[in-house]
Coordinates of C-alpha atoms and ligand atoms in Angstrom, one line a residue:
M152 CA 19.7 31.2 -37.7
K153 CA 21.4 31.7 -34.4
E154 CA 18.1 32.1 -32.6
Q155 CA 16.6 29.1 -34.2
S156 CA 19.5 26.9 -33.2
E157 CA 19.4 27.9 -29.6
S158 CA 15.7 27.5 -29.3
S159 CA 16.1 24.1 -30.9
R160 CA 18.8 23.4 -28.3
R161 CA 16.4 24.3 -25.4
G162 CA 13.6 22.3 -27.0
F163 CA 16.0 19.4 -27.2
I164 CA 17.0 19.7 -23.5
K165 CA 13.3 20.0 -22.5
K166 CA 12.4 16.9 -24.5
L167 CA 15.5 15.1 -23.3
G168 CA 14.3 15.8 -19.8
A169 CA 10.9 14.3 -20.7
A170 CA 12.5 11.3 -22.3
T171 CA 14.8 10.7 -19.3
A172 CA 11.8 11.0 -17.0
A173 CA 10.1 8.4 -19.2
V174 CA 13.0 6.1 -18.7
A175 CA 12.6 6.4 -15.0
I176 CA 9.0 5.3 -15.1
G177 CA 10.0 2.4 -17.3
S178 CA 7.3 0.3 -18.9
N179 CA 4.5 2.7 -17.7
V180 CA 5.2 4.8 -20.8
F181 CA 3.6 2.0 -22.7
A182 CA 0.6 1.8 -20.5
D183 CA -1.4 4.5 -22.3
G184 CA -2.9 2.0 -24.7
K185 CA -1.2 3.6 -27.8
H186 CA 1.7 1.3 -27.8
T187 CA 0.0 -2.0 -28.5
G188 CA 2.8 -3.3 -30.7
A189 CA 5.3 -4.8 -28.4
F190 CA 3.0 -6.5 -26.0
A191 CA 0.4 -9.2 -25.9
Y192 CA -2.9 -8.1 -24.3
L193 CA -4.2 -10.5 -21.8
K194 CA -7.6 -12.1 -22.7
R195 CA -9.0 -15.5 -21.8
R196 CA -10.2 -18.0 -24.4
G197 CA -10.5 -21.7 -24.8
G198 CA -7.6 -23.8 -26.1
I199 CA -4.2 -23.2 -24.4
G200 CA -4.5 -21.6 -21.0
P201 CA -2.0 -19.2 -19.5
N202 CA -0.4 -22.0 -17.6
D203 CA -0.6 -24.8 -20.1
Q204 CA 2.4 -26.4 -21.8
V205 CA 2.9 -25.3 -25.4
N206 CA 3.9 -28.3 -27.5
L207 CA 6.3 -27.1 -30.2
A208 CA 7.6 -28.5 -33.5
L209 CA 10.4 -27.2 -35.7
I210 CA 10.2 -27.3 -39.5
G211 CA 13.6 -26.6 -41.0
A212 CA 16.2 -27.5 -38.4
G213 CA 19.2 -25.6 -39.8
G214 CA 21.1 -22.8 -38.2
Q215 CA 18.3 -20.3 -37.4
G216 CA 15.5 -22.8 -36.8
S217 CA 17.7 -24.5 -34.2
E218 CA 18.6 -21.2 -32.6
D219 CA 14.9 -20.2 -32.5
T220 CA 14.1 -23.5 -30.8
K221 CA 16.9 -23.1 -28.3
V222 CA 15.4 -19.7 -27.4
A223 CA 11.8 -21.1 -27.3
L224 CA 12.8 -23.8 -24.8
Q225 CA 14.0 -21.0 -22.5
V226 CA 10.5 -19.8 -22.2
P227 CA 8.9 -21.6 -19.3
G228 CA 6.3 -24.3 -20.2
V229 CA 7.5 -24.9 -23.8
K230 CA 8.2 -28.5 -24.9
L231 CA 9.7 -29.6 -28.2
V232 CA 8.0 -32.7 -29.5
A233 CA 8.8 -33.0 -33.2
V234 CA 11.3 -31.9 -35.9
C235 CA 11.1 -31.9 -39.7
D236 CA 14.0 -31.4 -42.1
L237 CA 14.9 -32.6 -45.6
Y238 CA 18.5 -33.6 -44.7
D239 CA 19.2 -36.7 -42.6
G240 CA 22.1 -35.0 -40.8
R241 CA 19.9 -32.3 -39.4
L242 CA 17.4 -34.8 -38.0
A243 CA 20.2 -36.8 -36.4
D244 CA 21.6 -33.6 -34.9
A245 CA 18.1 -32.7 -33.5
K246 CA 17.8 -36.1 -31.7
K247 CA 21.3 -35.6 -30.3
R248 CA 20.5 -32.1 -29.1
W249 CA 16.9 -32.5 -27.9
G250 CA 16.5 -36.2 -27.1
A251 CA 16.0 -39.5 -28.9
D252 CA 12.3 -39.4 -28.1
I253 CA 11.4 -36.5 -30.3
F254 CA 9.5 -37.4 -33.5
T255 CA 11.5 -36.7 -36.7
T256 CA 10.3 -36.7 -40.3
K257 CA 11.1 -35.3 -43.7
I258 CA 7.4 -34.6 -44.4
Y259 CA 6.2 -31.4 -42.8
K260 CA 2.6 -32.4 -43.2
E261 CA 3.2 -35.3 -40.8
I262 CA 3.9 -32.6 -38.2
L263 CA 0.8 -30.6 -39.1
N264 CA -1.4 -33.7 -38.8
R265 CA -0.4 -34.3 -35.2
K266 CA -3.1 -33.1 -32.8
D267 CA -0.7 -32.7 -29.9
I268 CA 1.3 -29.8 -31.6
D269 CA 0.2 -26.3 -30.7
A270 CA 2.9 -24.2 -32.5
V271 CA 5.5 -24.6 -35.2
I272 CA 8.7 -22.7 -36.0
I273 CA 9.4 -22.4 -39.7
G274 CA 13.1 -22.2 -40.3
T275 CA 13.3 -23.4 -43.9
P276 CA 14.8 -21.4 -46.7
D277 CA 12.6 -18.5 -47.9
H278 CA 10.9 -20.3 -50.8
W279 CA 9.0 -22.6 -48.4
H280 CA 7.8 -20.0 -45.9
Q281 CA 4.5 -19.2 -47.6
Q282 CA 3.2 -22.7 -48.3
I283 CA 4.2 -24.1 -44.9
S284 CA 2.8 -21.1 -43.1
I285 CA -0.6 -21.4 -44.9
D286 CA -0.8 -25.1 -44.4
A287 CA 0.2 -24.8 -40.7
L288 CA -2.4 -22.1 -40.0
H289 CA -5.1 -24.1 -41.7
A290 CA -4.0 -27.2 -39.7
G291 CA -4.8 -25.1 -36.5
K292 CA -1.2 -24.4 -35.6
N293 CA 0.2 -21.2 -34.2
V294 CA 3.2 -20.1 -36.4
Y295 CA 6.5 -18.5 -35.8
C296 CA 7.9 -18.0 -39.4
E297 CA 11.4 -16.8 -40.0
K298 CA 11.9 -13.7 -42.0
P299 CA 11.3 -12.7 -44.8
M300 CA 7.7 -13.8 -44.5
V301 CA 7.5 -14.6 -48.2
H302 CA 9.8 -15.2 -51.1
S303 CA 8.2 -12.9 -53.7
I304 CA 5.9 -9.9 -53.6
T305 CA 2.9 -11.8 -54.9
E306 CA 2.9 -14.3 -52.0
G307 CA 2.0 -12.0 -49.0
P308 CA -1.7 -11.5 -49.3
A309 CA -2.5 -15.3 -49.1
V310 CA -0.6 -15.5 -45.7
I311 CA -2.5 -12.5 -44.4
K312 CA -5.7 -14.1 -45.5
A313 CA -4.8 -17.5 -43.9
Q314 CA -4.0 -15.7 -40.6
Q315 CA -7.3 -13.8 -40.7
E316 CA -9.4 -16.8 -41.6
T317 CA -7.9 -19.1 -39.0
G318 CA -7.4 -16.6 -36.2
K319 CA -4.2 -18.3 -35.1
I320 CA -1.2 -16.5 -33.8
F321 CA 1.3 -15.7 -36.5
Q322 CA 4.6 -14.1 -35.8
V323 CA 7.5 -13.3 -38.3
G324 CA 11.0 -13.7 -36.9
S325 CA 12.6 -10.3 -37.1
Q326 CA 13.5 -10.4 -33.4
G327 CA 14.7 -6.8 -33.1
V328 CA 11.2 -5.4 -33.0
S329 CA 10.6 -7.0 -29.6
S330 CA 13.9 -5.8 -28.1
L331 CA 14.5 -3.2 -25.4
G332 CA 16.6 -1.2 -27.9
N333 CA 13.7 -0.9 -30.4
E334 CA 11.2 -0.1 -27.7
K335 CA 13.4 2.6 -26.3
A336 CA 14.0 4.0 -29.8
K337 CA 10.2 4.1 -30.4
E338 CA 9.6 5.9 -27.1
L339 CA 12.2 8.5 -27.9
F340 CA 11.0 8.9 -31.4
E341 CA 7.5 9.5 -30.3
S342 CA 8.6 12.0 -27.6
G343 CA 10.0 14.1 -30.4
V344 CA 13.5 14.2 -29.1
I345 CA 15.2 14.0 -32.5
G346 CA 12.8 16.6 -34.0
Q347 CA 11.4 16.0 -37.4
L348 CA 12.6 12.8 -39.0
N349 CA 14.0 13.4 -42.5
Y350 CA 16.4 10.6 -43.1
A351 CA 17.3 7.0 -42.0
E352 CA 20.1 4.7 -42.9
G353 CA 21.3 1.2 -42.3
F354 CA 24.5 -0.6 -43.2
W355 CA 26.2 -4.0 -43.1
A356 CA 29.8 -4.8 -43.9
R357 CA 31.0 -8.4 -44.2
R358 CA 34.0 -10.2 -45.6
N359 CA 34.3 -13.6 -44.0
P360 CA 33.3 -16.4 -46.5
V361 CA 30.9 -18.1 -44.2
E362 CA 29.2 -14.7 -43.4
V363 CA 28.8 -14.1 -47.1
W364 CA 27.1 -17.4 -47.5
Q365 CA 29.8 -19.9 -48.5
Y366 CA 28.6 -22.4 -45.8
P367 CA 30.4 -25.7 -45.3
I368 CA 28.8 -28.6 -47.2
P369 CA 28.6 -31.9 -45.2
D370 CA 30.7 -34.8 -46.5
D371 CA 27.7 -37.0 -46.8
A372 CA 25.5 -34.6 -48.8
S373 CA 23.9 -36.7 -51.6
P374 CA 20.5 -37.4 -53.1
Q375 CA 20.4 -40.3 -50.5
T376 CA 20.6 -38.0 -47.5
V377 CA 18.8 -35.0 -48.9
D378 CA 15.1 -35.0 -50.1
W379 CA 16.0 -32.9 -53.1
D380 CA 12.7 -33.6 -55.0
T381 CA 10.7 -32.1 -52.2
Y382 CA 13.1 -29.2 -51.9
V383 CA 12.6 -28.1 -55.6
S384 CA 9.0 -29.2 -55.8
N385 CA 7.6 -25.7 -55.7
T386 CA 10.3 -24.1 -57.9
H387 CA 12.4 -24.8 -61.0
K388 CA 13.2 -28.5 -61.2
R389 CA 16.9 -29.1 -61.5
P390 CA 19.3 -32.1 -60.9
F391 CA 20.6 -32.4 -57.3
D392 CA 23.1 -29.7 -56.5
E393 CA 24.5 -29.6 -53.0
K394 CA 25.4 -25.9 -53.2
R395 CA 21.8 -25.0 -54.1
F396 CA 20.7 -26.9 -51.0
F397 CA 23.3 -25.9 -48.4
R398 CA 24.2 -22.5 -49.8
W399 CA 20.6 -21.6 -50.9
R400 CA 20.9 -17.9 -50.1
N401 CA 23.0 -17.4 -53.2
Y402 CA 20.3 -18.5 -55.6
T403 CA 17.1 -16.7 -56.4
D404 CA 14.9 -19.8 -56.6
Y405 CA 15.3 -20.3 -52.8
G406 CA 16.7 -17.1 -51.3
T407 CA 16.0 -13.4 -51.4
G408 CA 19.5 -12.0 -51.5
M409 CA 20.8 -9.3 -49.2
C410 CA 17.5 -7.5 -49.2
G411 CA 15.4 -10.5 -47.9
D412 CA 18.2 -11.6 -45.6
L413 CA 19.3 -8.3 -44.1
F414 CA 17.4 -5.3 -45.2
V415 CA 14.2 -6.9 -44.0
H416 CA 15.4 -6.7 -40.4
L417 CA 15.9 -2.9 -40.7
F418 CA 12.5 -2.4 -42.3
S419 CA 10.9 -4.3 -39.4
S420 CA 12.7 -2.2 -36.8
L421 CA 12.2 1.1 -38.7
H422 CA 8.5 0.4 -39.2
F423 CA 8.1 -0.6 -35.5
I424 CA 9.8 2.5 -34.2
T425 CA 8.1 5.0 -36.6
S426 CA 4.8 3.2 -37.0
S427 CA 5.3 3.4 -40.7
Y428 CA 3.6 1.2 -43.3
G429 CA 6.6 1.5 -45.6
P430 CA 8.0 3.3 -48.6
E431 CA 6.3 4.4 -51.8
K432 CA 9.3 4.3 -54.1
I433 CA 12.1 1.8 -54.1
Y434 CA 15.2 1.8 -56.3
A435 CA 18.4 -0.3 -56.1
A436 CA 21.9 -0.3 -57.5
G437 CA 24.7 -2.8 -57.0
G438 CA 26.6 -5.6 -58.6
L439 CA 28.6 -8.8 -58.2
R440 CA 32.1 -7.5 -57.5
F441 CA 34.1 -10.3 -55.9
W442 CA 32.4 -13.5 -54.9
H443 CA 32.3 -15.1 -58.4
D444 CA 31.3 -18.5 -57.0
G445 CA 28.2 -19.1 -59.1
R446 CA 25.9 -16.9 -57.0
E447 CA 23.0 -15.2 -58.7
V448 CA 22.7 -12.2 -56.4
P449 CA 24.9 -9.1 -55.9
D450 CA 27.6 -8.9 -53.3
V451 CA 27.4 -5.1 -53.1
L452 CA 23.9 -3.5 -52.9
L453 CA 22.5 0.0 -52.3
G454 CA 18.8 0.5 -51.8
T455 CA 17.1 3.9 -51.7
F456 CA 13.5 4.3 -50.4
D457 CA 11.2 7.2 -50.4
Y458 CA 8.7 7.3 -47.5
G459 CA 5.7 9.5 -48.1
Q460 CA 4.1 11.7 -45.5
A461 CA 1.9 9.6 -43.2
K462 CA -0.2 10.1 -40.0
A463 CA 2.7 8.7 -38.0
H464 CA 5.6 10.4 -39.6
P465 CA 6.7 13.1 -42.1
A466 CA 8.1 12.2 -45.5
F467 CA 11.7 11.0 -45.2
N468 CA 14.3 9.1 -47.2
L469 CA 16.0 5.8 -46.3
S470 CA 19.3 4.5 -47.6
L471 CA 20.3 0.9 -47.0
R472 CA 23.7 -0.5 -48.0
C473 CA 25.3 -3.9 -47.8
N474 CA 28.8 -4.8 -48.8
F475 CA 30.1 -8.4 -48.7
V476 CA 33.6 -7.3 -49.8
D477 CA 34.3 -4.9 -47.1
G478 CA 37.8 -5.3 -45.7
T479 CA 36.9 -3.6 -42.5
S480 CA 34.0 -6.0 -41.9
G481 CA 31.7 -6.3 -38.9
T482 CA 29.9 -3.0 -39.1
T483 CA 26.1 -2.9 -38.8
Y484 CA 23.9 0.0 -37.8
L485 CA 20.5 1.6 -38.1
R486 CA 20.4 5.4 -37.7
L487 CA 17.4 7.7 -37.6
V488 CA 18.2 11.4 -38.3
G489 CA 15.9 14.3 -37.3
S490 CA 16.1 18.1 -37.4
E491 CA 17.2 18.1 -33.7
G492 CA 19.3 15.0 -33.4
A493 CA 19.8 11.4 -34.3
M494 CA 19.6 7.9 -32.8
D495 CA 21.8 4.9 -33.4
I496 CA 19.8 1.9 -32.6
T497 CA 20.6 -1.7 -31.8
W498 CA 18.6 -4.4 -29.9
D499 CA 20.1 -3.5 -26.6
K500 CA 21.3 0.0 -26.9
V501 CA 20.3 3.4 -28.3
V502 CA 22.7 6.2 -28.6
L503 CA 21.0 9.6 -28.9
K504 CA 23.0 12.5 -30.3
R505 CA 22.0 16.1 -30.6
N506 CA 23.1 18.7 -33.1
S507 CA 26.5 19.8 -32.0
T508 CA 26.6 23.2 -33.5
V509 CA 24.4 25.4 -31.3
E510 CA 24.9 29.0 -30.5
S511 CA 23.5 30.3 -27.2
E512 CA 20.6 32.7 -27.0
D513 CA 20.2 32.1 -23.3
P514 CA 19.2 35.5 -21.8
F515 CA 21.7 35.2 -18.9
Y516 CA 24.5 34.4 -21.3
L517 CA 23.4 37.3 -23.6
E518 CA 23.3 39.8 -20.6
K519 CA 26.7 38.7 -19.5
L520 CA 28.0 39.1 -23.0
K521 CA 26.5 42.6 -23.1
Q522 CA 28.2 43.5 -19.8
A523 CA 31.4 42.2 -21.1
G524 CA 31.1 44.6 -24.1
G525 CA 30.4 41.8 -26.6
A526 CA 31.7 38.4 -27.1
A527 CA 34.7 37.7 -24.9
P528 CA 37.1 36.1 -27.3
G529 CA 37.6 32.5 -26.5
R530 CA 34.9 32.5 -23.7
K531 CA 33.5 28.9 -23.4
K532 CA 29.8 28.2 -23.4
M533 CA 27.5 26.0 -21.3
L534 CA 26.5 23.0 -23.5
P535 CA 23.9 20.3 -22.9
P536 CA 25.2 16.7 -23.3
E537 CA 26.2 15.9 -26.8
E538 CA 25.3 12.2 -26.5
I539 CA 23.2 10.0 -24.2
T540 CA 23.5 6.2 -24.3
F541 CA 20.6 4.0 -23.1
E542 CA 21.8 0.5 -22.5
A543 CA 20.0 -2.7 -21.4
E544 CA 20.7 -3.9 -17.9
K545 CA 23.2 -6.7 -17.4
G546 CA 21.4 -10.1 -17.7
Y547 CA 19.0 -8.9 -20.4
L548 CA 17.9 -12.0 -22.3
G549 CA 17.8 -10.1 -25.6
G550 CA 15.5 -9.4 -28.5
P551 CA 15.3 -13.1 -29.6
Y552 CA 14.0 -14.2 -26.2
D553 CA 11.5 -11.2 -26.0
H554 CA 10.2 -12.0 -29.5
M555 CA 9.7 -15.7 -28.7
N556 CA 8.2 -14.9 -25.3
N557 CA 5.7 -12.5 -26.9
F558 CA 4.7 -15.3 -29.3
M559 CA 4.2 -17.8 -26.6
T560 CA 2.4 -15.3 -24.4
A561 CA 0.1 -14.4 -27.2
I562 CA -0.7 -18.1 -27.8
R563 CA -1.5 -18.6 -24.1
N564 CA -3.7 -15.5 -23.8
N565 CA -5.1 -15.1 -27.4
G566 CA -3.1 -11.9 -27.5
K567 CA -1.5 -9.9 -30.3
V568 CA 2.1 -10.0 -31.6
T569 CA 4.1 -7.1 -33.0
E570 CA 5.0 -8.8 -36.2
D571 CA 1.9 -10.4 -37.5
A572 CA 1.3 -11.3 -41.2
T573 CA 0.4 -7.8 -42.2
F574 CA 3.4 -6.2 -40.4
G575 CA 5.6 -9.0 -41.8
Y576 CA 4.4 -8.4 -45.3
R577 CA 4.9 -4.6 -45.0
A578 CA 8.5 -5.3 -43.9
A579 CA 9.2 -7.9 -46.6
A580 CA 7.6 -6.0 -49.5
P581 CA 10.2 -3.2 -49.8
A582 CA 13.0 -5.7 -49.4
L583 CA 11.6 -7.9 -52.2
L584 CA 10.9 -4.9 -54.4
C585 CA 14.5 -3.8 -53.9
N586 CA 15.5 -7.1 -55.5
D587 CA 13.0 -6.5 -58.3
S588 CA 14.3 -3.0 -58.9
Y589 CA 17.9 -4.4 -59.0
F590 CA 17.1 -7.2 -61.5
Q591 CA 14.7 -5.2 -63.6
N592 CA 16.7 -2.0 -63.5
V593 CA 13.7 0.2 -62.8
P594 CA 12.3 2.0 -59.7
M595 CA 9.4 0.1 -58.1
H596 CA 6.2 1.9 -56.8
W597 CA 4.3 0.6 -53.9
D598 CA 1.2 1.6 -52.0
P599 CA 2.3 0.6 -48.4
E600 CA -1.2 1.2 -46.9
K601 CA -3.1 -0.9 -49.4
M602 CA -0.1 -3.2 -50.0
V603 CA -0.3 -3.2 -53.8
L604 CA 2.2 -2.5 -56.5
K605 CA 1.6 0.7 -58.4
K606 CA 2.4 1.3 -62.1
S607 CA 5.6 3.1 -62.7
Ligands
LIG1894 N1 15.9 -13.9 -37.7 C1 17.2 -14.0 -37.9 O1 18.0 -13.4 -37.3 C2 17.6 -15.0 -38.9 C3 19.0 -15.4 -39.0 C4 19.3 -16.4 -39.9 C5 18.4 -16.9 -40.8 N2 17.1 -16.5 -40.7 C6 16.1 -17.1 -41.6 O2 15.9 -18.4 -41.2 C7 15.6 -19.3 -42.4 C8 16.6 -20.4 -42.4 O3 17.9 -19.9 -42.5 P1 19.2 -20.8 -42.0 O4 20.4 -19.9 -42.0 O5 18.8 -21.4 -40.8 O6 19.3 -21.8 -43.2 P2 19.8 -23.3 -43.1 O7 20.2 -23.8 -44.4 O8 20.9 -23.4 -42.0 O9 18.6 -24.2 -42.6 C9 17.5 -24.4 -43.4 C10 17.0 -25.8 -43.1 O10 15.7 -26.1 -43.7 C11 15.7 -27.4 -44.3 N3 14.7 -27.4 -45.3 C12 14.7 -26.9 -46.6 N4 13.5 -27.1 -47.2 C13 12.7 -27.7 -46.3 C14 11.4 -28.2 -46.3 N5 10.6 -28.0 -47.4 N6 10.9 -28.8 -45.2 C15 11.6 -29.0 -44.1 N7 12.9 -28.6 -44.0 C16 13.5 -27.9 -45.1 C17 17.1 -27.6 -44.7 O11 17.5 -29.0 -44.8 C18 17.9 -26.9 -43.6 O12 18.3 -27.8 -42.6 C19 15.7 -18.4 -43.6 O13 14.4 -17.9 -44.0 C20 16.5 -17.2 -43.1 O14 16.2 -16.0 -43.8 C21 16.7 -15.6 -39.8

């Protein structure tokens, strides 16, 4: 036992040395052709050239769509030309923010019909992602679709098919996968520095009403200012309900609960870092404990996921938890645990920790010990660093910028993006199946490679 731990310690130090050297050579570690995920490969084609302006439109101009657009406009050579939303107030805000000359409409197909638009951002609630993505791809647009890629497990294959048929660039919006933090975690994971992966976990704690989806409702919200009929045209028809429009995350017709909102980010990062296709078994537990405001989804949720052995990784378990009634609030993390250490991963930081209980079998130390007639009581040992923090340089523009920049670069060079429709579906599927497990009270079985549900 003693021997094993110390040889692990030495292995750790050796690997750590390798990993640190890899840091020193920076992006060269990705130049071996194996790490295709985070970058666009440069190839020429007709259409938009490397230096051409990309004309952009936003469909769904709420919080995240507007944020994505702000980031897109930081990428050189991107121009916003049109905005679509179903609520008057959002269209008025868009003109105030981006200029009175942008084209605005409540009908997304008017955006897709315009020949001058190269790319669209889809920032609508989840139940519109699939249809608008497919229509946009077939209209010849490149698409940046917010996560989760789809609203239900059955919707994914049609988006993959549309992307393959049209050959357009399609990127799903879990920005973390393009971040320096995720890239560093991937590099460290592949260097073997945490040993054999056996467990991963992610956690969110929230308490603030707005953070748990009680968004403010505008004073002028009414059927006159909101195109409610279009909003519900692809789901259950109901009379106008301002909460169902402005607080859509709480209702299953439009949102995907904690799993589609938050777990999906961690699946994206975890799959990017480990090159995993996803779990085979998914089971959920939880309940509505506190926010009895008419919501249809739990406010405390635990998801457990079994990842089978794959080419890229050994079998391991994942535990994801989300608590919207957590008085401590504000905690979020993703942790990968291996036989030799663990990593805490964010978009701009990776904290690498090694096993702290190691006994020395260093020959020099053992010789000294012998000379001293055995273990000198209380004698201290030489220990490697317990923890190393990799942090992004000051001025790093962040995962959202990198993700959008990768999208725009891929459009200009007919390249690849990390989070295409297949990746996006593999990240969304376990999240959506976690909801299904919760509501049906059964474990769900999934074939992550073939992307099909298996019988229980
Ligand atoms: N990547 C991230 O970090 C991140 C963060 C937040 C939200 N999101 C995702 O972004 C999407 C939007 O979330 P949000 O918080 O911005 O919601 P939001 O309610 O602030 O915005 C959604 C907007 O879409 C509009 N809309 C609804 N149906 C439409 C339709 N058919 N056509 C055109 N516009 C329509 C609404 O009027 C609203 O303005 C969701 O899918 C969410 O999961 C991603």
